[in-house]
Structures are given as structure tokens and as C-alpha cells.
């Protein structure tokens, strides 16, 4: 096996041996009993992960972008008006998807590093009616987390369908579909859920299902949830061959999440974010994201004066940790470090030590143990 580096990009996240082993189980029939059992268990577990009592889950081969398309195509049709709340790269992608499918839409955007506030949403909704409101829970380019629960409260009496892109949040940050009035959570396997990339994952509320049933048709075949619904209810039926191994590995991933406990898992994400940020702060770094909006699933980290992006990331890679560069206006000025999924405290410590070693290797004066001390302080609490 090639030597493994600690993968701390903002997804895919590191995959634990239990899930890798499940991925390597012998391929079984896509309509056989093993697959039926695992897909149904994955669907039930997924509903628990997004706190939906009566939602309809969809788990299909693809990625987050397919899930974005499926969410929009199955809830908006001709004559509907969509409001896209964008805090960066992936909100803008949502708007591009609306554009491609000819959906009437407006974008309400925040500055990079922040999110649209509930008050801004409220003001917009007073000025204009929308049938659908779409937001990105955590924008992976900016590290900003949207106040989804508060959006839900604002939307409560409007009757608009509320779609949340949870690709960088689901399973790491709470998404309480029923309590917050979310109609669709869309996500992907490779981030907080801890499975290798390869799945588009969605849960539709009863209201969202009604909306789909009310559309005469959708301009898609594979992405039409009504073609998938019979398979999700009875996986021994056929529509299009599901990715058997990936789905069984995802079922294992959902078991791991529920074994940990959802609240415990969300708290662990908060704790690791705090520890990593304390360690990096003591090493001289600062942060791109407005702290009021900082997500617990990744950090967008500004370099100290004189530390060059490419040299730093190459050095860090040499010390065993892979991080990502910045996107858009932050490119070259920041690196992005994911800290989501099934990460351990030992990996958090290893990552901060590797950053310290990298700075020393670049000739910076760092007192040995600086970052690690801050991390230990938080993790032991
Ligand atoms: N939404 C968000 C918030 C994302 O972070 C990503 C991927 N980084 C996507 C959508 C698109 O997912 P994918 O790359 O799996 O198509």
C-alpha cells in the first residue's frame, strides 16, 4: 500500500479502517438481500443523522454536485422563484445550476468569510415572494457557517421550500430537519460522514415530496427522485445499478456515527476546531473567516507575514499532512484545513506538530512545543 499521509483537506476526510474494510467486502448483487439490508439500514440511519422522522432518503452514485441538482430539479419547476443564499463558491454553484435549468432565481450574497444574516433574509422575503430558498450550510471555500436554524425560523410562515446544502456539515454540525423546518438536506459521502467520495445523499421532507409529486415532470432522468423512490423502499427492485460497495461502506459509516452519538460527535467537531485554532494561533497564524460565522468542520488559515503558500504546503506534505490551498479572493493568502469526520485527538495533535515542524523547516523561529501546548490545554479540558 502506498504510504498514507494525513488527509486534512476540506474533504475527502480520512477514512477509518472499518469503512475501508467494508468497501473491500466482496461485491454482491445490487438487488440481493445483503445490499437490501445495508441500503435500508443506511436510509434509516441517515434519517436519524438529520433528525427527520418521516423524510424520504435518497442515496445514489454521484457526488455533492449531483445532490445539488437533484434537490433543485425535484422541488422547483416552471413559474417557481428560487432565492439562493450564497456565502461563496458553492452558493454561486447553486445559482449556476438554476441558470442551466432555466429556473427563475435571485442570489442574496454575503461577503466571503461571512454568511447572509437572518435579518437580511427576512427583509428580502418581505420585498419579494419565493417558492424555494436554498442555502449552503458551510461554504468550503470560505469556512463560513450559515445560521440555518434561524433561517428556518424566518421561513416558517412563508410556505417556501427550504433546501440546505450540507455537503460540508451533515454528520459534523447539527441539521435538525423537523425542528428547523428544513425540507431537503443534500450532502455527499466524503466529508463529515467519513466515507470515500462517490455518493449523492439527500433527505426530502413530506412537504418536499408533495412538491415533487405536484410537478408534471422534471428535466432529468437519473436525477428524478420518483424513479429512485421504489428502490429506496425496496432495494430488491431495479432502476439503475447502485454502487454496491460504496453504499455498504456508507452503511458502516452511519453505524459508526450513531455509535459515537450525534451530540457527542457535534461537540467533538467543536472541540477539535477550537484546539486546532488555538494551536495555529500560537504558531502565528490568523483566520480568514469572521469568527461569528466560523464553521467547526474546517479552518481557512491566513499565513503569518513572510510564509509563502506553495513552500508551506509542500513542506507540510513532507511532514505527513495534506491541506488545500485557498480559493477565489483568498487564493495564495490562506490554506484550508479540514477537521471533520472520524478524526482522532491524536491526529489533531499530529497535525499541529507537523505545522510547527514545517515552520521551523522554513527557517521561522518557533519555540518547540508551542502549538502542541495550546492543543493539549483544550483537549484535556
Ligand atoms: N457543496 C459544498 C458545500 C461543497 O463543499 C462541495 C464540495 N466541496 C459541493 C457542494 C460539491 O460536492 P462534490 O465536489 O462532491 O460534487
Short mmCIF file of N, CA and C in Angstrom, two decimals, residues 172-274:
data_model
loop_
_atom_site.label_atom_id
_atom_site.label_comp_id
_atom_site.label_asym_id
_atom_site.label_seq_id
_atom_site.Cartn_x
_atom_site.Cartn_y
_atom_site.Cartn_z
N UNK A 172 -21.50 16.38 11.05
CA UNK A 172 -20.47 17.06 11.85
C UNK A 172 -21.05 18.24 12.60
N UNK A 173 -22.06 18.87 12.00
CA UNK A 173 -22.76 20.01 12.61
C UNK A 173 -24.25 19.66 12.56
N UNK A 174 -24.98 20.00 13.60
CA UNK A 174 -26.39 19.60 13.67
C UNK A 174 -27.20 20.17 12.50
N UNK A 175 -28.07 19.32 11.96
CA UNK A 175 -29.06 19.74 10.96
C UNK A 175 -30.36 19.05 11.38
N UNK A 176 -31.19 19.77 12.10
CA UNK A 176 -32.39 19.16 12.67
C UNK A 176 -33.56 19.46 11.74
N UNK A 177 -33.75 18.58 10.77
CA UNK A 177 -34.72 18.84 9.70
C UNK A 177 -36.10 19.18 10.23
N UNK A 178 -36.64 18.32 11.09
CA UNK A 178 -38.03 18.52 11.54
C UNK A 178 -38.15 19.78 12.39
N UNK A 179 -37.25 19.92 13.35
CA UNK A 179 -37.36 21.04 14.29
C UNK A 179 -37.09 22.38 13.62
N UNK A 180 -36.23 22.40 12.61
CA UNK A 180 -35.85 23.67 11.98
C UNK A 180 -36.62 23.94 10.69
N UNK A 181 -37.50 23.04 10.31
CA UNK A 181 -38.31 23.26 9.11
C UNK A 181 -37.53 23.13 7.81
N UNK A 182 -36.53 22.27 7.81
CA UNK A 182 -35.76 22.05 6.57
C UNK A 182 -36.51 21.04 5.71
N UNK A 183 -36.65 21.33 4.42
CA UNK A 183 -37.38 20.41 3.52
C UNK A 183 -36.47 19.45 2.79
N UNK A 184 -35.26 19.91 2.45
CA UNK A 184 -34.31 19.00 1.82
C UNK A 184 -32.93 19.25 2.42
N UNK A 185 -32.31 18.18 2.91
CA UNK A 185 -30.87 18.23 3.19
C UNK A 185 -30.20 17.45 2.07
N UNK A 186 -29.24 18.10 1.43
CA UNK A 186 -28.46 17.38 0.42
C UNK A 186 -27.03 17.34 0.91
N UNK A 187 -26.36 16.21 0.64
CA UNK A 187 -24.99 16.09 1.12
C UNK A 187 -24.22 15.08 0.29
N UNK A 188 -23.02 14.77 0.71
CA UNK A 188 -22.18 13.81 -0.01
C UNK A 188 -21.43 12.98 1.02
N UNK A 189 -20.84 11.89 0.54
CA UNK A 189 -20.29 10.89 1.47
C UNK A 189 -18.97 11.30 2.12
N UNK A 190 -18.22 12.19 1.43
CA UNK A 190 -16.78 12.25 1.69
C UNK A 190 -16.31 13.25 2.74
N UNK A 191 -17.24 13.89 3.44
CA UNK A 191 -16.75 14.91 4.38
C UNK A 191 -17.02 14.47 5.81
N UNK A 192 -18.03 15.05 6.45
CA UNK A 192 -18.24 14.71 7.87
C UNK A 192 -18.75 13.28 8.04
N UNK A 193 -19.25 12.67 6.98
CA UNK A 193 -19.76 11.31 7.08
C UNK A 193 -18.64 10.27 6.99
N UNK A 194 -17.48 10.70 6.50
CA UNK A 194 -16.27 9.88 6.61
C UNK A 194 -16.13 8.72 5.63
N UNK A 195 -16.91 8.72 4.55
CA UNK A 195 -16.85 7.65 3.54
C UNK A 195 -16.07 8.17 2.33
N UNK A 196 -15.43 7.32 1.53
CA UNK A 196 -14.78 7.86 0.32
C UNK A 196 -15.80 8.53 -0.61
N UNK A 197 -15.35 9.45 -1.48
CA UNK A 197 -16.29 10.11 -2.39
C UNK A 197 -17.02 9.10 -3.27
N UNK A 198 -18.22 9.46 -3.72
CA UNK A 198 -18.93 8.57 -4.64
C UNK A 198 -20.44 8.53 -4.46
N UNK A 199 -20.98 9.30 -3.50
CA UNK A 199 -22.43 9.25 -3.29
C UNK A 199 -23.05 10.64 -3.24
N UNK A 200 -24.22 10.75 -3.86
CA UNK A 200 -25.10 11.91 -3.66
C UNK A 200 -26.14 11.44 -2.66
N UNK A 201 -26.34 12.22 -1.60
CA UNK A 201 -27.18 11.78 -0.48
C UNK A 201 -28.18 12.89 -0.19
N UNK A 202 -29.46 12.54 -0.11
CA UNK A 202 -30.48 13.56 0.17
C UNK A 202 -31.55 13.00 1.09
N UNK A 203 -32.17 13.88 1.86
CA UNK A 203 -33.40 13.52 2.56
C UNK A 203 -34.44 14.59 2.23
N UNK A 204 -35.60 14.14 1.75
CA UNK A 204 -36.72 15.04 1.42
C UNK A 204 -37.78 14.94 2.51
N UNK A 205 -38.28 16.09 2.95
CA UNK A 205 -39.38 16.10 3.91
C UNK A 205 -40.68 15.70 3.19
N UNK A 206 -41.75 15.49 3.97
CA UNK A 206 -43.04 15.16 3.33
C UNK A 206 -43.50 16.32 2.43
N UNK A 207 -43.25 17.56 2.88
CA UNK A 207 -43.63 18.73 2.07
C UNK A 207 -42.86 18.75 0.75
N UNK A 208 -41.57 18.43 0.82
CA UNK A 208 -40.76 18.44 -0.41
C UNK A 208 -41.23 17.32 -1.35
N UNK A 209 -41.62 16.18 -0.78
CA UNK A 209 -42.13 15.08 -1.62
C UNK A 209 -43.43 15.49 -2.31
N UNK A 210 -44.28 16.17 -1.56
CA UNK A 210 -45.55 16.66 -2.15
C UNK A 210 -45.27 17.60 -3.31
N UNK A 211 -44.27 18.46 -3.08
CA UNK A 211 -43.90 19.43 -4.12
C UNK A 211 -43.45 18.68 -5.39
N UNK A 212 -42.60 17.64 -5.20
CA UNK A 212 -42.15 16.88 -6.37
C UNK A 212 -43.34 16.23 -7.08
N UNK A 213 -44.24 15.67 -6.28
CA UNK A 213 -45.39 14.97 -6.90
C UNK A 213 -46.27 15.94 -7.66
N UNK A 214 -46.22 17.20 -7.24
CA UNK A 214 -47.02 18.22 -7.92
C UNK A 214 -46.40 18.72 -9.22
N UNK A 215 -45.13 18.40 -9.45
CA UNK A 215 -44.50 18.83 -10.71
C UNK A 215 -44.86 17.81 -11.79
N UNK A 216 -45.26 18.31 -12.95
CA UNK A 216 -45.68 17.38 -14.01
C UNK A 216 -44.53 16.48 -14.41
N UNK A 217 -43.33 17.04 -14.49
CA UNK A 217 -42.15 16.24 -14.83
C UNK A 217 -40.93 17.03 -14.39
N UNK A 218 -39.78 16.39 -14.41
CA UNK A 218 -38.54 17.12 -14.15
C UNK A 218 -37.62 16.91 -15.34
N UNK A 219 -36.80 17.90 -15.67
CA UNK A 219 -35.96 17.79 -16.87
C UNK A 219 -34.72 16.91 -16.62
N UNK A 220 -34.96 15.70 -16.16
CA UNK A 220 -33.86 14.79 -15.85
C UNK A 220 -34.43 13.37 -15.80
N UNK A 221 -33.57 12.40 -15.92
CA UNK A 221 -34.00 11.00 -15.85
C UNK A 221 -33.40 10.36 -14.60
N UNK A 222 -32.05 10.28 -14.57
CA UNK A 222 -31.35 9.67 -13.42
C UNK A 222 -31.63 10.45 -12.14
N UNK A 223 -31.76 11.78 -12.28
CA UNK A 223 -31.92 12.65 -11.10
C UNK A 223 -33.35 12.76 -10.60
N UNK A 224 -34.29 12.08 -11.24
CA UNK A 224 -35.69 12.19 -10.82
C UNK A 224 -35.92 11.30 -9.59
N UNK A 225 -36.21 11.91 -8.46
CA UNK A 225 -36.32 11.11 -7.23
C UNK A 225 -37.47 10.11 -7.29
N UNK A 226 -38.49 10.38 -8.12
CA UNK A 226 -39.61 9.42 -8.17
C UNK A 226 -39.20 8.12 -8.85
N UNK A 227 -38.13 8.16 -9.64
CA UNK A 227 -37.61 6.89 -10.21
C UNK A 227 -36.84 6.11 -9.15
N UNK A 228 -36.26 6.83 -8.17
CA UNK A 228 -35.46 6.18 -7.13
C UNK A 228 -36.30 5.73 -5.94
N UNK A 229 -37.44 6.37 -5.75
CA UNK A 229 -38.23 6.12 -4.54
C UNK A 229 -38.54 4.62 -4.33
N UNK A 230 -39.01 3.91 -5.38
CA UNK A 230 -39.32 2.48 -5.17
C UNK A 230 -38.08 1.68 -4.74
N UNK A 231 -36.91 2.09 -5.21
CA UNK A 231 -35.67 1.35 -4.86
C UNK A 231 -35.30 1.62 -3.41
N UNK A 232 -35.49 2.86 -2.96
CA UNK A 232 -35.17 3.19 -1.57
C UNK A 232 -36.12 2.45 -0.62
N UNK A 233 -37.36 2.21 -1.07
CA UNK A 233 -38.31 1.47 -0.23
C UNK A 233 -38.06 -0.03 -0.30
N UNK A 234 -37.67 -0.50 -1.45
CA UNK A 234 -37.43 -1.94 -1.64
C UNK A 234 -36.22 -2.12 -2.57
N UNK A 235 -35.01 -2.22 -1.98
CA UNK A 235 -33.79 -2.28 -2.80
C UNK A 235 -33.66 -3.55 -3.64
N UNK A 236 -34.62 -4.48 -3.56
CA UNK A 236 -34.53 -5.63 -4.47
C UNK A 236 -35.11 -5.27 -5.84
N UNK A 237 -35.67 -4.06 -5.96
CA UNK A 237 -36.17 -3.59 -7.28
C UNK A 237 -35.02 -2.92 -8.03
N UNK A 238 -35.16 -2.82 -9.34
CA UNK A 238 -34.08 -2.23 -10.15
C UNK A 238 -34.53 -0.94 -10.81
N UNK A 239 -33.67 0.08 -10.73
CA UNK A 239 -33.81 1.23 -11.63
C UNK A 239 -32.49 1.45 -12.36
N UNK A 240 -31.40 1.70 -11.62
CA UNK A 240 -30.08 1.86 -12.22
C UNK A 240 -29.11 1.28 -11.20
N UNK A 241 -28.12 0.53 -11.65
CA UNK A 241 -27.28 -0.25 -10.72
C UNK A 241 -26.61 0.65 -9.68
N UNK A 242 -26.94 0.46 -8.42
CA UNK A 242 -26.31 1.28 -7.37
C UNK A 242 -24.86 0.85 -7.15
N UNK A 243 -24.05 1.74 -6.60
CA UNK A 243 -22.64 1.38 -6.30
C UNK A 243 -22.64 0.60 -4.99
N UNK A 244 -22.75 -0.70 -5.17
CA UNK A 244 -22.97 -1.63 -4.06
C UNK A 244 -21.93 -1.47 -2.94
N UNK A 245 -20.64 -1.50 -3.31
CA UNK A 245 -19.61 -1.46 -2.27
C UNK A 245 -19.62 -0.14 -1.52
N UNK A 246 -19.78 0.93 -2.26
CA UNK A 246 -19.77 2.26 -1.64
C UNK A 246 -20.97 2.41 -0.69
N UNK A 247 -22.11 1.89 -1.12
CA UNK A 247 -23.31 2.02 -0.26
C UNK A 247 -23.16 1.18 1.00
N UNK A 248 -22.58 -0.01 0.88
CA UNK A 248 -22.39 -0.83 2.08
C UNK A 248 -21.37 -0.18 3.02
N UNK A 249 -20.35 0.47 2.43
CA UNK A 249 -19.38 1.20 3.26
C UNK A 249 -20.05 2.39 3.93
N UNK A 250 -20.97 3.04 3.22
CA UNK A 250 -21.69 4.16 3.81
C UNK A 250 -22.58 3.69 4.96
N UNK A 251 -23.17 2.52 4.80
CA UNK A 251 -23.99 1.97 5.89
C UNK A 251 -23.12 1.80 7.14
N UNK A 252 -21.90 1.30 6.92
CA UNK A 252 -20.98 1.13 8.05
C UNK A 252 -20.63 2.50 8.66
N UNK A 253 -20.45 3.49 7.79
CA UNK A 253 -20.12 4.84 8.27
C UNK A 253 -21.25 5.38 9.16
N UNK A 254 -22.50 5.11 8.76
CA UNK A 254 -23.63 5.62 9.57
C UNK A 254 -23.69 4.89 10.92
N UNK A 255 -23.29 3.62 10.93
CA UNK A 255 -23.27 2.89 12.22
C UNK A 255 -22.25 3.53 13.15
N UNK A 256 -21.09 3.87 12.58
CA UNK A 256 -20.02 4.48 13.39
C UNK A 256 -20.51 5.81 13.98
N UNK A 257 -21.22 6.58 13.17
CA UNK A 257 -21.72 7.89 13.62
C UNK A 257 -22.70 7.71 14.78
N UNK A 258 -23.63 6.75 14.63
CA UNK A 258 -24.63 6.57 15.68
C UNK A 258 -24.03 5.94 16.93
N UNK A 259 -23.00 5.11 16.74
CA UNK A 259 -22.30 4.55 17.92
C UNK A 259 -21.64 5.67 18.72
N UNK A 260 -21.07 6.62 18.01
CA UNK A 260 -20.43 7.75 18.72
C UNK A 260 -21.48 8.59 19.44
N UNK A 261 -22.63 8.74 18.83
CA UNK A 261 -23.70 9.61 19.36
C UNK A 261 -23.64 10.94 18.63
N UNK A 262 -24.81 11.43 18.20
CA UNK A 262 -24.81 12.64 17.37
C UNK A 262 -24.33 13.86 18.15
N UNK A 263 -24.89 14.09 19.33
CA UNK A 263 -24.47 15.28 20.08
C UNK A 263 -22.99 15.21 20.43
N UNK A 264 -22.54 14.01 20.79
CA UNK A 264 -21.11 13.83 21.11
C UNK A 264 -20.25 14.15 19.88
N UNK A 265 -20.74 13.74 18.73
CA UNK A 265 -19.97 13.97 17.50
C UNK A 265 -19.92 15.47 17.16
N UNK A 266 -21.04 16.15 17.32
CA UNK A 266 -21.04 17.60 17.03
C UNK A 266 -20.10 18.31 18.01
N UNK A 267 -20.16 17.89 19.28
CA UNK A 267 -19.28 18.52 20.28
C UNK A 267 -17.82 18.23 19.99
N UNK A 268 -17.53 17.04 19.52
CA UNK A 268 -16.14 16.71 19.18
C UNK A 268 -15.65 17.60 18.04
N UNK A 269 -16.51 17.85 17.06
CA UNK A 269 -16.10 18.75 15.98
C UNK A 269 -15.80 20.14 16.54
N UNK A 270 -16.64 20.62 17.46
CA UNK A 270 -16.39 21.95 18.07
C UNK A 270 -15.05 21.96 18.79
N UNK A 271 -14.82 20.89 19.55
CA UNK A 271 -13.60 20.82 20.37
C UNK A 271 -12.34 20.79 19.50
N UNK A 272 -12.36 19.98 18.46
CA UNK A 272 -11.16 19.88 17.61
C UNK A 272 -10.90 21.19 16.87
N UNK A 273 -11.97 21.84 16.45
CA UNK A 273 -11.79 23.13 15.76
C UNK A 273 -11.13 24.12 16.72
N UNK A 274 -11.63 24.12 17.95
CA UNK A 274 -11.08 25.04 18.94
C UNK A 274 -9.60 24.73 19.20
#
